[in-house]
């Protein structure tokens, strides 16, 4: 009876046949939320759908509307219908889908940024469709930017508990790309958290973007600035300007432009100083060159 209710509530393309399929349905329901959070832009956007459709403005809000409209003490079936309507903001962004999850024509789990390489990804219903961005980011994750994600703890809203599984991820990377994840590459190649020796970087983090949890949110030095954007989603400040842009996004762009101009001016000044020194060195005597060494 439980699987029958879930099949009806979520309009699965085929009836759920086992506990395992019901478990995978829970994974399917959990999957789009991080992607919608990243795409929580103030205007409709195709960015997180990779040009294959549009998410509405503030898609998380749109997804929460049908869920919030149902009282929490409603029958389970009604709650599940509301949840399906919520995730349909992502899975049925075209408005043309008639069934979901487990059929040849059903909408299955897409290869979104945050849902890649979860423990159940080797199951048949957790495979990304080839036409839906099984591409650059997945390969980069498997080579340079391996990042562990665990969800379903007391710190989030997700269920079930899904611990990070590097073994399962390594198998998936080998099957898909023929490479094994380099788990330490980002930490070693990008200096980890010890970035004090770097320069001329502007770190912007939108708090609507789940990635901001791992971002640099405070200034490290004069040339390593950080700017927090409370109303920004996934690098909204790097998108083209839009009349709907929040004020803090506009402010972030102004700060970024000022920083870039300053870096260019400083580089030009160093270049001019170096050129002047080279000219003096070429035309100077040994005594003059010694003075140059002390001066510069």
GROMACS .gro file of C-alpha atoms in nm:
model
  296
    1UNK     CA    1   0.000   0.000   0.000
    2UNK     CA    2   0.286   0.237   0.076
    3UNK     CA    3   0.448   0.189  -0.266
    4UNK     CA    4   0.108   0.220  -0.432
    5UNK     CA    5   0.050   0.553  -0.260
    6UNK     CA    6   0.397   0.679  -0.354
    7UNK     CA    7   0.347   0.574  -0.716
    8UNK     CA    8   0.018   0.763  -0.734
    9UNK     CA    9   0.139   1.071  -0.547
   10UNK     CA   10   0.454   1.115  -0.752
   11UNK     CA   11   0.298   1.008  -1.085
   12UNK     CA   12   0.571   0.753  -1.144
   13UNK     CA   13   0.577   0.621  -1.497
   14UNK     CA   14   0.563   0.266  -1.363
   15UNK     CA   15   0.447   0.136  -1.025
   16UNK     CA   16   0.721   0.109  -0.764
   17UNK     CA   17   0.813  -0.259  -0.745
   18UNK     CA   18   1.040  -0.277  -0.441
   19UNK     CA   19   1.169  -0.107  -0.130
   20UNK     CA   20   1.483  -0.021  -0.327
   21UNK     CA   21   1.285   0.175  -0.585
   22UNK     CA   22   1.102   0.362  -0.309
   23UNK     CA   23   1.439   0.448  -0.156
   24UNK     CA   24   1.566   0.574  -0.490
   25UNK     CA   25   1.252   0.784  -0.528
   26UNK     CA   26   1.352   0.963  -0.207
   27UNK     CA   27   1.692   1.033  -0.364
   28UNK     CA   28   1.516   1.164  -0.675
   29UNK     CA   29   1.304   1.400  -0.466
   30UNK     CA   30   1.609   1.527  -0.275
   31UNK     CA   31   1.824   1.589  -0.580
   32UNK     CA   32   1.703   1.914  -0.743
   33UNK     CA   33   1.701   2.138  -0.436
   34UNK     CA   34   2.069   2.231  -0.441
   35UNK     CA   35   2.053   2.306  -0.813
   36UNK     CA   36   1.746   2.525  -0.767
   37UNK     CA   37   1.923   2.703  -0.480
   38UNK     CA   38   2.222   2.775  -0.703
   39UNK     CA   39   1.984   2.904  -0.971
   40UNK     CA   40   1.788   3.118  -0.725
   41UNK     CA   41   1.819   3.420  -0.954
   42UNK     CA   42   1.568   3.709  -0.944
   43UNK     CA   43   1.464   3.640  -1.305
   44UNK     CA   44   1.392   3.330  -1.517
   45UNK     CA   45   1.716   3.165  -1.625
   46UNK     CA   46   1.832   2.872  -1.837
   47UNK     CA   47   2.178   2.869  -1.681
   48UNK     CA   48   2.138   2.575  -1.442
   49UNK     CA   49   1.941   2.384  -1.707
   50UNK     CA   50   2.227   2.438  -1.952
   51UNK     CA   51   2.006   2.602  -2.211
   52UNK     CA   52   1.749   2.321  -2.219
   53UNK     CA   53   1.472   2.523  -2.057
   54UNK     CA   54   1.397   2.793  -1.801
   55UNK     CA   55   1.376   2.788  -1.427
   56UNK     CA   56   1.142   3.058  -1.292
   57UNK     CA   57   1.261   3.355  -1.093
   58UNK     CA   58   1.361   3.240  -0.744
   59UNK     CA   59   1.289   2.873  -0.819
   60UNK     CA   60   1.326   2.765  -0.455
   61UNK     CA   61   1.044   2.998  -0.359
   62UNK     CA   62   0.836   2.864  -0.647
   63UNK     CA   63   0.906   2.506  -0.535
   64UNK     CA   64   0.816   2.583  -0.175
   65UNK     CA   65   0.478   2.739  -0.262
   66UNK     CA   66   0.281   2.415  -0.321
   67UNK     CA   67   0.451   2.252  -0.023
   68UNK     CA   68   0.373   2.541   0.210
   69UNK     CA   69   0.011   2.547   0.099
   70UNK     CA   70  -0.059   2.203   0.249
   71UNK     CA   71  -0.099   2.175   0.627
   72UNK     CA   72   0.166   1.956   0.787
   73UNK     CA   73  -0.102   1.735   0.946
   74UNK     CA   74  -0.252   1.650   0.606
   75UNK     CA   75  -0.267   1.285   0.492
   76UNK     CA   76   0.063   1.148   0.365
   77UNK     CA   77  -0.064   1.124   0.009
   78UNK     CA   78  -0.149   1.494  -0.003
   79UNK     CA   79   0.190   1.587   0.139
   80UNK     CA   80   0.367   1.375  -0.122
   81UNK     CA   81   0.161   1.531  -0.402
   82UNK     CA   82   0.267   1.875  -0.280
   83UNK     CA   83   0.629   1.761  -0.270
   84UNK     CA   84   0.604   1.631  -0.626
   85UNK     CA   85   0.457   1.963  -0.738
   86UNK     CA   86   0.748   2.136  -0.569
   87UNK     CA   87   1.025   1.938  -0.740
   88UNK     CA   88   0.832   1.967  -1.068
   89UNK     CA   89   0.957   2.325  -1.084
   90UNK     CA   90   1.285   2.159  -1.182
   91UNK     CA   91   1.186   1.823  -1.327
   92UNK     CA   92   0.892   1.956  -1.526
   93UNK     CA   93   1.022   2.298  -1.618
   94UNK     CA   94   0.882   2.248  -1.968
   95UNK     CA   95   0.534   2.172  -1.836
   96UNK     CA   96   0.508   1.877  -2.074
   97UNK     CA   97   0.594   1.582  -1.852
   98UNK     CA   98   0.309   1.342  -1.774
   99UNK     CA   99   0.498   1.097  -1.553
  100UNK     CA  100   0.819   1.091  -1.354
  101UNK     CA  101   1.113   0.891  -1.229
  102UNK     CA  102   1.113   0.535  -1.354
  103UNK     CA  103   1.003   0.510  -1.714
  104UNK     CA  104   1.175   0.533  -2.050
  105UNK     CA  105   1.011   0.869  -2.109
  106UNK     CA  106   1.004   0.967  -1.743
  107UNK     CA  107   1.211   1.244  -1.593
  108UNK     CA  108   1.499   1.086  -1.406
  109UNK     CA  109   1.779   1.234  -1.201
  110UNK     CA  110   1.976   1.491  -1.397
  111UNK     CA  111   2.346   1.546  -1.351
  112UNK     CA  112   2.326   1.868  -1.153
  113UNK     CA  113   2.631   2.013  -0.983
  114UNK     CA  114   2.554   1.919  -0.627
  115UNK     CA  115   2.392   1.578  -0.685
  116UNK     CA  116   2.681   1.424  -0.875
  117UNK     CA  117   2.863   1.131  -0.713
  118UNK     CA  118   2.619   1.053  -0.437
  119UNK     CA  119   2.627   0.696  -0.300
  120UNK     CA  120   2.332   0.575  -0.508
  121UNK     CA  121   2.457   0.720  -0.834
  122UNK     CA  122   2.536   0.376  -0.974
  123UNK     CA  123   2.168   0.275  -0.958
  124UNK     CA  124   1.973   0.272  -1.287
  125UNK     CA  125   1.747   0.560  -1.184
  126UNK     CA  126   2.037   0.778  -1.073
  127UNK     CA  127   2.212   0.785  -1.410
  128UNK     CA  128   2.227   1.122  -1.580
  129UNK     CA  129   2.084   1.153  -1.927
  130UNK     CA  130   2.363   1.206  -2.177
  131UNK     CA  131   2.202   1.517  -2.323
  132UNK     CA  132   2.164   1.684  -1.985
  133UNK     CA  133   2.514   1.810  -1.905
  134UNK     CA  134   2.705   1.489  -1.856
  135UNK     CA  135   3.002   1.693  -1.956
  136UNK     CA  136   3.260   1.939  -1.843
  137UNK     CA  137   3.179   1.975  -1.474
  138UNK     CA  138   3.151   1.601  -1.414
  139UNK     CA  139   3.491   1.545  -1.576
  140UNK     CA  140   3.644   1.828  -1.375
  141UNK     CA  141   3.495   1.683  -1.057
  142UNK     CA  142   3.651   1.347  -1.143
  143UNK     CA  143   3.995   1.498  -1.200
  144UNK     CA  144   4.064   1.830  -1.027
  145UNK     CA  145   3.774   1.936  -0.806
  146UNK     CA  146   3.674   1.628  -0.610
  147UNK     CA  147   3.452   1.753  -0.329
  148UNK     CA  148   3.282   1.542  -0.062
  149UNK     CA  149   2.913   1.595   0.008
  150UNK     CA  150   2.717   1.431   0.287
  151UNK     CA  151   2.351   1.502   0.347
  152UNK     CA  152   2.070   1.375   0.564
  153UNK     CA  153   2.229   1.478   0.892
  154UNK     CA  154   2.076   1.685   1.172
  155UNK     CA  155   2.215   1.992   0.998
  156UNK     CA  156   1.990   1.981   0.689
  157UNK     CA  157   1.639   1.899   0.570
  158UNK     CA  158   1.724   1.595   0.358
  159UNK     CA  159   1.639   1.229   0.394
  160UNK     CA  160   1.773   0.964   0.387
  161UNK     CA  161   2.121   0.990   0.532
  162UNK     CA  162   2.367   0.978   0.242
  163UNK     CA  163   2.730   0.967   0.357
  164UNK     CA  164   3.002   1.056   0.112
  165UNK     CA  165   3.145   0.748  -0.056
  166UNK     CA  166   3.474   0.800  -0.240
  167UNK     CA  167   3.479   0.437  -0.350
  168UNK     CA  168   3.145   0.464  -0.530
  169UNK     CA  169   3.252   0.796  -0.681
  170UNK     CA  170   3.580   0.646  -0.808
  171UNK     CA  171   3.394   0.360  -0.975
  172UNK     CA  172   3.153   0.603  -1.141
  173UNK     CA  173   3.437   0.825  -1.266
  174UNK     CA  174   3.616   0.526  -1.414
  175UNK     CA  175   3.300   0.403  -1.583
  176UNK     CA  176   3.217   0.745  -1.726
  177UNK     CA  177   3.554   0.903  -1.804
  178UNK     CA  178   3.822   0.643  -1.745
  179UNK     CA  179   3.985   0.849  -1.467
  180UNK     CA  180   4.008   0.825  -1.090
  181UNK     CA  181   3.935   1.125  -0.865
  182UNK     CA  182   4.237   1.313  -0.734
  183UNK     CA  183   4.092   1.383  -0.393
  184UNK     CA  184   4.375   1.614  -0.280
  185UNK     CA  185   4.435   1.808  -0.602
  186UNK     CA  186   4.227   2.115  -0.514
  187UNK     CA  187   4.379   2.140  -0.166
  188UNK     CA  188   4.735   2.109  -0.295
  189UNK     CA  189   4.706   2.283  -0.631
  190UNK     CA  190   4.505   2.579  -0.500
  191UNK     CA  191   4.689   2.615  -0.166
  192UNK     CA  192   4.392   2.499   0.039
  193UNK     CA  193   4.316   2.759   0.305
  194UNK     CA  194   4.672   2.890   0.311
  195UNK     CA  195   4.628   3.156   0.045
  196UNK     CA  196   4.808   3.446   0.213
  197UNK     CA  197   5.087   3.434  -0.046
  198UNK     CA  198   4.843   3.486  -0.335
  199UNK     CA  199   4.740   3.828  -0.462
  200UNK     CA  200   4.483   4.010  -0.674
  201UNK     CA  201   4.182   3.788  -0.606
  202UNK     CA  202   3.832   3.910  -0.533
  203UNK     CA  203   3.615   3.648  -0.359
  204UNK     CA  204   3.242   3.701  -0.397
  205UNK     CA  205   2.990   3.471  -0.230
  206UNK     CA  206   2.614   3.482  -0.270
  207UNK     CA  207   2.444   3.351   0.042
  208UNK     CA  208   2.161   3.195  -0.161
  209UNK     CA  209   2.422   2.972  -0.323
  210UNK     CA  210   2.501   2.652  -0.127
  211UNK     CA  211   2.864   2.680  -0.241
  212UNK     CA  212   2.906   2.990  -0.023
  213UNK     CA  213   2.944   2.757   0.276
  214UNK     CA  214   3.292   2.673   0.148
  215UNK     CA  215   3.381   3.020   0.024
  216UNK     CA  216   3.627   3.282   0.144
  217UNK     CA  217   3.400   3.534   0.316
  218UNK     CA  218   3.646   3.766   0.493
  219UNK     CA  219   3.936   3.974   0.363
  220UNK     CA  220   4.269   3.793   0.374
  221UNK     CA  221   4.491   4.085   0.273
  222UNK     CA  222   4.472   4.415   0.087
  223UNK     CA  223   4.475   4.236  -0.248
  224UNK     CA  224   4.266   3.936  -0.136
  225UNK     CA  225   3.923   4.089  -0.085
  226UNK     CA  226   3.599   3.916   0.004
  227UNK     CA  227   3.247   4.041  -0.051
  228UNK     CA  228   2.934   3.866   0.076
  229UNK     CA  229   2.615   3.907  -0.128
  230UNK     CA  230   2.311   3.822   0.089
  231UNK     CA  231   2.074   3.815  -0.211
  232UNK     CA  232   2.309   3.651  -0.459
  233UNK     CA  233   2.284   3.299  -0.601
  234UNK     CA  234   2.550   3.108  -0.799
  235UNK     CA  235   2.788   3.384  -0.925
  236UNK     CA  236   2.494   3.611  -1.006
  237UNK     CA  237   2.739   3.902  -0.991
  238UNK     CA  238   2.918   3.759  -1.296
  239UNK     CA  239   2.599   3.744  -1.505
  240UNK     CA  240   2.492   4.019  -1.742
  241UNK     CA  241   2.321   4.310  -1.569
  242UNK     CA  242   1.945   4.282  -1.530
  243UNK     CA  243   1.689   4.532  -1.401
  244UNK     CA  244   1.590   4.275  -1.137
  245UNK     CA  245   1.939   4.255  -0.989
  246UNK     CA  246   1.938   4.316  -0.611
  247UNK     CA  247   2.128   4.621  -0.487
  248UNK     CA  248   2.398   4.411  -0.319
  249UNK     CA  249   2.473   4.236  -0.650
  250UNK     CA  250   2.518   4.574  -0.820
  251UNK     CA  251   2.744   4.682  -0.535
  252UNK     CA  252   2.951   4.365  -0.572
  253UNK     CA  253   3.010   4.438  -0.941
  254UNK     CA  254   3.119   4.791  -0.859
  255UNK     CA  255   3.366   4.663  -0.601
  256UNK     CA  256   3.497   4.400  -0.843
  257UNK     CA  257   3.546   4.655  -1.120
  258UNK     CA  258   3.729   4.889  -0.882
  259UNK     CA  259   3.959   4.608  -0.771
  260UNK     CA  260   4.041   4.508  -1.131
  261UNK     CA  261   4.117   4.868  -1.224
  262UNK     CA  262   4.346   4.898  -0.923
  263UNK     CA  263   4.532   4.578  -1.014
  264UNK     CA  264   4.585   4.704  -1.370
  265UNK     CA  265   4.709   5.041  -1.246
  266UNK     CA  266   4.951   4.873  -1.007
  267UNK     CA  267   5.080   4.645  -1.283
  268UNK     CA  268   5.126   4.940  -1.517
  269UNK     CA  269   5.318   5.126  -1.246
  270UNK     CA  270   5.546   4.827  -1.187
  271UNK     CA  271   5.599   4.788  -1.561
  272UNK     CA  272   5.692   5.155  -1.596
  273UNK     CA  273   5.931   5.135  -1.303
  274UNK     CA  274   6.094   4.823  -1.446
  275UNK     CA  275   6.132   4.984  -1.787
  276UNK     CA  276   6.292   5.291  -1.634
  277UNK     CA  277   6.533   5.077  -1.435
  278UNK     CA  278   6.626   4.876  -1.746
  279UNK     CA  279   6.705   5.191  -1.938
  280UNK     CA  280   6.923   5.325  -1.658
  281UNK     CA  281   7.097   4.991  -1.624
  282UNK     CA  282   7.175   4.969  -1.994
  283UNK     CA  283   7.326   5.317  -2.007
  284UNK     CA  284   7.482   5.335  -1.661
  285UNK     CA  285   7.832   5.274  -1.532
  286UNK     CA  286   7.917   5.008  -1.274
  287UNK     CA  287   7.884   5.269  -0.999
  288UNK     CA  288   7.545   5.379  -1.133
  289UNK     CA  289   7.424   5.019  -1.149
  290UNK     CA  290   7.518   4.966  -0.785
  291UNK     CA  291   7.307   5.269  -0.695
  292UNK     CA  292   7.018   5.122  -0.895
  293UNK     CA  293   7.038   4.798  -0.701
  294UNK     CA  294   7.011   4.988  -0.372
  295UNK     CA  295   6.733   5.212  -0.507
  296UNK     CA  296   6.510   4.934  -0.638
   0.00000   0.00000   0.00000
